[in-house]
Amino acid sequence: MGFLDLPGLRFCILLTEVLVPFAAAVSGSSLGSAGVDSSSASTSTTRNGVNPVSLGEESRLPVFTLDYPHVQVPFEITLWILLASLAKIGFHLYHRLHTIVPESCLLILVGLLLGAIIDAVTEKSPPAMKTDVFFLYLLPPIVLDAGYFMPTRLFFDNIGTIFWYAVVGTLWNSIGIGISLFGICQIQAFGLIDISLLQCLLFGSLISAVDPVAVLAVFENIHVNEQLYILVFGESLLNDAVTVVLYNLFKSFCKMHTIENVDIFSGIANFFLVGIGGVVIGIVFGFVAAFTTRFTHNIRVIEPLFVFLYSYLSYLTAEMFHLSGIMA
C-alpha cells in the first residue's frame, strides 16, 4: 500500500463540539482543592473543561461525561488503520477492480478524498497522525514484515548490484538533480537567482530517495521475477543510509558561513557510520534474540513477542544514535 502521512478521522472531533457542552452541563462542577483560598479555587478548572466552582460548593456525581482529548491520539490512529483495512476488504469484494487499478493507488485516492473532506472542515485541532507517530509506531512493523519475509538467499546473491544501485545510484540522482535545479535557477525569467547550490543539493537529496512501496505491491500482485523484485526492494532498503547522511550533510553545510576540509571529511565519515552503525546494531540485537530463544522450548508462545520486541528495540536504538533504523 502507498504510505502517506494521512491525518486521523475528524468526525469524532466535530461530534465532541456538540457533546462536550452537554457533558459539562450534566456533570456539574468539580471539587476544589482542600486548603486553598477562594480566589485560587474560583480560577481552577478540571481536565474535562468543567466550569470552575467556589470552595463552598459541593460537587455531584456525574451521570455522563465525555473526555475525548484523553483518547484522541490512539482513537484516531485506530480509526485510520480500521478505514484502511475496510477499504482493502472493499477493493477485493469487487474482483475486477484491483486488476484495473493497483490497490496502493486506490488507497492513495481514499487518502486524498479524506484529506479533502478534512480540509473543508473548519476544525483547527492538530491531527493525531504526526510525523513522529508514523515513524516511531507505524513504520517499524512495516519494515519488520518486509525484512522478515525477504528472500535472504537472493538478497545476498545480488548484494553487489544492490549496493551499486543504492549508493552510486542515489548519489548520482541527488547530485544530478541538485546541479540541474541550480542551472534552472540561474535563468533570469524564473527569479530564483538567490538560491544557492547547496540549497539545490539539499532538495536533490530529499527528492531522490523514493521508497517504491507501490511498485513493490504491484510486483507482488503480478508475481514478477524474484530477481527484479529483490533488486528494487534491496535498493529501497539500503538507500536509506545514503539519503539520511546526504540530507543532514547538506543541511549542516547550508547553515555554515564557511565550509572547511574537516567538515567534508566529517560528512564522509558520517556516511559510513550511519549505514554500518545501523547494520551493527541490527546484528547485535539479532544475536541477543537468537540467544534468548534458545531457552523458550517449553514456552513457544512468547517467541513471537521476542521477535517484535528485539526488532523494535533495534530500530529505536538506531534512531536514538541518529543511525539507520530501517537497516537495523
Short mmCIF file of N, CA and C in Angstrom, two decimals, residues 107-216:
data_model
loop_
_atom_site.label_atom_id
_atom_site.label_comp_id
_atom_site.label_asym_id
_atom_site.label_seq_id
_atom_site.Cartn_x
_atom_site.Cartn_y
_atom_site.Cartn_z
N LEU A 107 -5.85 3.10 -2.48
CA LEU A 107 -5.72 3.58 -1.11
C LEU A 107 -5.26 5.04 -1.08
N ILE A 108 -4.41 5.41 -2.02
CA ILE A 108 -3.99 6.80 -2.11
C ILE A 108 -5.18 7.69 -2.44
N LEU A 109 -6.04 7.23 -3.35
CA LEU A 109 -7.24 8.00 -3.69
C LEU A 109 -8.16 8.16 -2.49
N VAL A 110 -8.28 7.10 -1.69
CA VAL A 110 -9.08 7.21 -0.47
C VAL A 110 -8.48 8.25 0.48
N GLY A 111 -7.15 8.22 0.60
CA GLY A 111 -6.49 9.22 1.46
C GLY A 111 -6.69 10.64 0.96
N LEU A 112 -6.60 10.83 -0.35
CA LEU A 112 -6.83 12.16 -0.91
C LEU A 112 -8.26 12.62 -0.67
N LEU A 113 -9.21 11.70 -0.78
CA LEU A 113 -10.61 12.05 -0.54
C LEU A 113 -10.82 12.47 0.91
N LEU A 114 -10.26 11.69 1.84
CA LEU A 114 -10.39 12.05 3.25
C LEU A 114 -9.68 13.37 3.55
N GLY A 115 -8.51 13.57 2.94
CA GLY A 115 -7.81 14.84 3.15
C GLY A 115 -8.61 16.02 2.67
N ALA A 116 -9.30 15.87 1.54
CA ALA A 116 -10.13 16.96 1.03
C ALA A 116 -11.30 17.24 1.97
N ILE A 117 -11.89 16.17 2.54
CA ILE A 117 -13.00 16.37 3.47
C ILE A 117 -12.52 17.06 4.74
N ILE A 118 -11.36 16.64 5.25
CA ILE A 118 -10.83 17.25 6.47
C ILE A 118 -10.45 18.71 6.23
N ASP A 119 -9.89 18.98 5.04
CA ASP A 119 -9.51 20.36 4.73
C ASP A 119 -10.73 21.26 4.63
N ALA A 120 -11.87 20.70 4.19
CA ALA A 120 -13.08 21.51 4.07
C ALA A 120 -13.74 21.79 5.42
N VAL A 121 -13.41 20.98 6.44
CA VAL A 121 -13.96 21.18 7.78
C VAL A 121 -13.16 22.27 8.48
N THR A 122 -13.82 23.06 9.27
CA THR A 122 -13.17 24.18 9.94
C THR A 122 -12.51 23.79 11.26
N GLU A 123 -12.38 22.51 11.52
CA GLU A 123 -11.75 22.06 12.76
C GLU A 123 -10.28 22.45 12.77
N LYS A 124 -9.81 23.03 13.87
CA LYS A 124 -8.47 23.58 13.94
C LYS A 124 -7.52 22.77 14.82
N SER A 125 -8.00 21.76 15.52
CA SER A 125 -7.11 21.00 16.39
C SER A 125 -6.14 20.18 15.55
N PRO A 126 -4.92 19.96 16.05
CA PRO A 126 -3.91 19.26 15.25
C PRO A 126 -4.28 17.80 15.03
N PRO A 127 -3.92 17.23 13.90
CA PRO A 127 -4.25 15.83 13.63
C PRO A 127 -3.41 14.90 14.48
N ALA A 128 -3.94 13.71 14.72
CA ALA A 128 -3.20 12.73 15.51
C ALA A 128 -2.08 12.09 14.71
N MET A 129 -2.24 12.01 13.38
CA MET A 129 -1.23 11.38 12.55
C MET A 129 -0.09 12.35 12.27
N LYS A 130 0.85 12.43 13.20
CA LYS A 130 2.01 13.29 13.06
C LYS A 130 3.20 12.48 12.56
N THR A 131 4.27 13.19 12.24
CA THR A 131 5.45 12.52 11.67
C THR A 131 6.06 11.53 12.66
N ASP A 132 6.19 11.93 13.92
CA ASP A 132 6.78 11.03 14.92
C ASP A 132 5.92 9.80 15.14
N VAL A 133 4.61 9.97 15.11
CA VAL A 133 3.72 8.82 15.28
C VAL A 133 3.92 7.82 14.16
N PHE A 134 4.06 8.32 12.93
CA PHE A 134 4.23 7.41 11.80
C PHE A 134 5.58 6.69 11.86
N PHE A 135 6.66 7.44 12.08
CA PHE A 135 7.99 6.85 12.01
C PHE A 135 8.36 6.03 13.24
N LEU A 136 7.71 6.27 14.36
CA LEU A 136 8.06 5.54 15.58
C LEU A 136 7.11 4.39 15.88
N TYR A 137 5.89 4.40 15.31
CA TYR A 137 4.92 3.37 15.66
C TYR A 137 4.40 2.59 14.45
N LEU A 138 4.25 3.23 13.31
CA LEU A 138 3.67 2.55 12.15
C LEU A 138 4.72 2.02 11.19
N LEU A 139 5.83 2.74 11.02
CA LEU A 139 6.85 2.29 10.08
C LEU A 139 7.61 1.04 10.55
N PRO A 140 8.00 0.90 11.84
CA PRO A 140 8.75 -0.29 12.25
C PRO A 140 8.09 -1.62 11.93
N PRO A 141 6.78 -1.83 12.21
CA PRO A 141 6.21 -3.13 11.81
C PRO A 141 6.17 -3.35 10.31
N ILE A 142 6.05 -2.27 9.53
CA ILE A 142 6.08 -2.42 8.07
C ILE A 142 7.45 -2.89 7.61
N VAL A 143 8.49 -2.27 8.16
CA VAL A 143 9.85 -2.66 7.79
C VAL A 143 10.16 -4.07 8.28
N LEU A 144 9.69 -4.41 9.49
CA LEU A 144 9.93 -5.76 10.02
C LEU A 144 9.28 -6.81 9.13
N ASP A 145 8.06 -6.55 8.69
CA ASP A 145 7.38 -7.50 7.82
C ASP A 145 8.14 -7.69 6.51
N ALA A 146 8.61 -6.59 5.93
CA ALA A 146 9.35 -6.69 4.67
C ALA A 146 10.68 -7.41 4.85
N GLY A 147 11.39 -7.10 5.94
CA GLY A 147 12.68 -7.74 6.16
C GLY A 147 12.58 -9.19 6.59
N TYR A 148 11.54 -9.51 7.36
CA TYR A 148 11.40 -10.88 7.87
C TYR A 148 11.09 -11.86 6.76
N PHE A 149 10.27 -11.43 5.81
CA PHE A 149 9.90 -12.31 4.70
C PHE A 149 10.72 -12.07 3.44
N MET A 150 11.82 -11.35 3.58
CA MET A 150 12.68 -11.08 2.43
C MET A 150 13.43 -12.36 2.04
N PRO A 151 13.51 -12.66 0.73
CA PRO A 151 14.29 -13.83 0.29
C PRO A 151 15.78 -13.59 0.52
N THR A 152 16.30 -14.15 1.60
CA THR A 152 17.67 -13.83 2.03
C THR A 152 18.70 -14.30 1.01
N ARG A 153 18.50 -15.48 0.44
CA ARG A 153 19.50 -16.01 -0.50
C ARG A 153 19.62 -15.12 -1.73
N LEU A 154 18.49 -14.68 -2.29
CA LEU A 154 18.53 -13.79 -3.45
C LEU A 154 19.14 -12.45 -3.09
N PHE A 155 18.87 -11.97 -1.88
CA PHE A 155 19.40 -10.67 -1.47
C PHE A 155 20.93 -10.69 -1.45
N PHE A 156 21.52 -11.70 -0.84
CA PHE A 156 22.98 -11.75 -0.73
C PHE A 156 23.63 -12.19 -2.05
N ASP A 157 22.91 -12.91 -2.88
CA ASP A 157 23.47 -13.24 -4.20
C ASP A 157 23.59 -12.01 -5.08
N ASN A 158 22.73 -11.01 -4.87
CA ASN A 158 22.75 -9.79 -5.68
C ASN A 158 23.17 -8.58 -4.87
N ILE A 159 23.95 -8.80 -3.79
CA ILE A 159 24.31 -7.70 -2.90
C ILE A 159 25.16 -6.66 -3.61
N GLY A 160 26.01 -7.07 -4.54
CA GLY A 160 26.85 -6.12 -5.27
C GLY A 160 26.02 -5.17 -6.13
N THR A 161 25.08 -5.72 -6.89
CA THR A 161 24.21 -4.89 -7.72
C THR A 161 23.34 -3.98 -6.87
N ILE A 162 22.85 -4.52 -5.76
CA ILE A 162 22.01 -3.70 -4.87
C ILE A 162 22.79 -2.53 -4.29
N PHE A 163 24.02 -2.78 -3.85
CA PHE A 163 24.86 -1.70 -3.33
C PHE A 163 25.17 -0.67 -4.42
N TRP A 164 25.38 -1.14 -5.65
CA TRP A 164 25.67 -0.22 -6.75
C TRP A 164 24.48 0.71 -6.99
N TYR A 165 23.28 0.16 -7.00
CA TYR A 165 22.09 0.98 -7.17
C TYR A 165 21.87 1.91 -5.98
N ALA A 166 22.04 1.37 -4.77
CA ALA A 166 21.70 2.13 -3.57
C ALA A 166 22.67 3.27 -3.30
N VAL A 167 23.97 3.01 -3.47
CA VAL A 167 24.98 4.02 -3.13
C VAL A 167 25.27 4.92 -4.31
N VAL A 168 25.80 4.32 -5.39
CA VAL A 168 26.18 5.13 -6.55
C VAL A 168 24.95 5.74 -7.22
N GLY A 169 23.88 4.96 -7.35
CA GLY A 169 22.68 5.48 -7.99
C GLY A 169 22.05 6.63 -7.23
N THR A 170 21.98 6.51 -5.90
CA THR A 170 21.40 7.58 -5.09
C THR A 170 22.27 8.83 -5.12
N LEU A 171 23.59 8.65 -5.04
CA LEU A 171 24.50 9.80 -5.15
C LEU A 171 24.34 10.49 -6.49
N TRP A 172 24.27 9.70 -7.56
CA TRP A 172 24.11 10.26 -8.90
C TRP A 172 22.80 11.05 -9.02
N ASN A 173 21.72 10.48 -8.50
CA ASN A 173 20.44 11.17 -8.57
C ASN A 173 20.45 12.47 -7.77
N SER A 174 20.97 12.41 -6.54
CA SER A 174 20.96 13.60 -5.69
C SER A 174 21.79 14.73 -6.29
N ILE A 175 23.02 14.40 -6.70
CA ILE A 175 23.89 15.44 -7.26
C ILE A 175 23.37 15.92 -8.61
N GLY A 176 22.88 14.99 -9.42
CA GLY A 176 22.35 15.37 -10.73
C GLY A 176 21.14 16.28 -10.63
N ILE A 177 20.21 15.94 -9.72
CA ILE A 177 19.02 16.79 -9.53
C ILE A 177 19.42 18.15 -8.98
N GLY A 178 20.35 18.16 -8.01
CA GLY A 178 20.77 19.43 -7.42
C GLY A 178 21.44 20.35 -8.42
N ILE A 179 22.37 19.82 -9.23
CA ILE A 179 23.06 20.65 -10.22
C ILE A 179 22.11 21.11 -11.31
N SER A 180 21.22 20.22 -11.77
CA SER A 180 20.24 20.61 -12.80
C SER A 180 19.31 21.71 -12.29
N LEU A 181 18.85 21.56 -11.03
CA LEU A 181 17.97 22.58 -10.46
C LEU A 181 18.70 23.91 -10.29
N PHE A 182 19.98 23.85 -9.91
CA PHE A 182 20.76 25.08 -9.77
C PHE A 182 20.93 25.77 -11.13
N GLY A 183 21.11 24.99 -12.18
CA GLY A 183 21.21 25.58 -13.52
C GLY A 183 19.91 26.25 -13.93
N ILE A 184 18.77 25.64 -13.58
CA ILE A 184 17.48 26.25 -13.90
C ILE A 184 17.29 27.55 -13.12
N CYS A 185 17.77 27.55 -11.87
CA CYS A 185 17.62 28.76 -11.04
C CYS A 185 18.43 29.94 -11.57
N GLN A 186 19.44 29.68 -12.39
CA GLN A 186 20.24 30.76 -12.94
C GLN A 186 19.55 31.48 -14.08
N ILE A 187 18.43 30.98 -14.55
CA ILE A 187 17.69 31.65 -15.62
C ILE A 187 16.96 32.84 -15.01
N GLN A 188 17.15 34.00 -15.60
CA GLN A 188 16.60 35.23 -15.05
C GLN A 188 15.08 35.22 -15.02
N ALA A 189 14.45 34.54 -15.95
CA ALA A 189 12.99 34.59 -16.07
C ALA A 189 12.31 33.97 -14.85
N PHE A 190 12.95 33.03 -14.18
CA PHE A 190 12.33 32.39 -13.03
C PHE A 190 12.47 33.20 -11.74
N GLY A 191 13.41 34.12 -11.68
CA GLY A 191 13.59 34.94 -10.49
C GLY A 191 14.08 34.17 -9.29
N LEU A 192 14.94 33.16 -9.50
CA LEU A 192 15.43 32.32 -8.40
C LEU A 192 16.95 32.39 -8.29
N ILE A 193 17.50 33.56 -8.59
CA ILE A 193 18.95 33.70 -8.58
C ILE A 193 19.52 33.56 -7.18
N ASP A 194 18.74 33.90 -6.15
CA ASP A 194 19.26 33.90 -4.78
C ASP A 194 19.38 32.50 -4.19
N ILE A 195 18.90 31.47 -4.88
CA ILE A 195 19.00 30.09 -4.37
C ILE A 195 20.40 29.57 -4.65
N SER A 196 21.07 29.08 -3.61
CA SER A 196 22.46 28.63 -3.74
C SER A 196 22.52 27.18 -4.21
N LEU A 197 23.73 26.76 -4.55
CA LEU A 197 23.95 25.38 -4.99
C LEU A 197 23.70 24.39 -3.86
N LEU A 198 24.09 24.75 -2.64
CA LEU A 198 23.87 23.85 -1.50
C LEU A 198 22.39 23.63 -1.24
N GLN A 199 21.59 24.66 -1.39
CA GLN A 199 20.15 24.51 -1.21
C GLN A 199 19.55 23.60 -2.28
N CYS A 200 20.05 23.70 -3.49
CA CYS A 200 19.58 22.80 -4.56
C CYS A 200 20.02 21.37 -4.29
N LEU A 201 21.23 21.18 -3.79
CA LEU A 201 21.70 19.83 -3.45
C LEU A 201 20.89 19.27 -2.27
N LEU A 202 20.50 20.13 -1.33
CA LEU A 202 19.65 19.68 -0.22
C LEU A 202 18.31 19.17 -0.74
N PHE A 203 17.73 19.90 -1.67
CA PHE A 203 16.46 19.44 -2.26
C PHE A 203 16.68 18.15 -3.06
N GLY A 204 17.80 18.05 -3.77
CA GLY A 204 18.08 16.84 -4.54
C GLY A 204 18.22 15.61 -3.66
N SER A 205 18.87 15.76 -2.49
CA SER A 205 18.99 14.63 -1.57
C SER A 205 17.66 14.24 -0.97
N LEU A 206 16.76 15.21 -0.84
CA LEU A 206 15.45 14.93 -0.27
C LEU A 206 14.53 14.23 -1.27
N ILE A 207 14.59 14.63 -2.52
CA ILE A 207 13.64 14.14 -3.52
C ILE A 207 14.12 12.87 -4.21
N SER A 208 15.42 12.58 -4.12
CA SER A 208 15.94 11.41 -4.85
C SER A 208 15.67 10.10 -4.13
N ALA A 209 15.37 10.16 -2.83
CA ALA A 209 15.11 8.94 -2.06
C ALA A 209 13.64 8.58 -2.19
N VAL A 210 13.34 7.68 -3.08
CA VAL A 210 11.97 7.25 -3.31
C VAL A 210 11.85 5.80 -2.84
N ASP A 211 10.95 5.56 -1.89
CA ASP A 211 10.67 4.20 -1.44
C ASP A 211 9.57 3.61 -2.33
N PRO A 212 9.89 2.66 -3.18
CA PRO A 212 8.91 2.15 -4.16
C PRO A 212 7.93 1.17 -3.54
N VAL A 213 7.20 1.64 -2.54
CA VAL A 213 6.25 0.76 -1.86
C VAL A 213 5.14 0.34 -2.81
N ALA A 214 4.61 1.30 -3.57
CA ALA A 214 3.53 0.98 -4.51
C ALA A 214 4.02 0.03 -5.60
N VAL A 215 5.26 0.26 -6.08
CA VAL A 215 5.81 -0.61 -7.13
C VAL A 215 5.98 -2.03 -6.61
N LEU A 216 6.49 -2.16 -5.38
CA LEU A 216 6.67 -3.50 -4.81
C LEU A 216 5.33 -4.20 -4.59
#
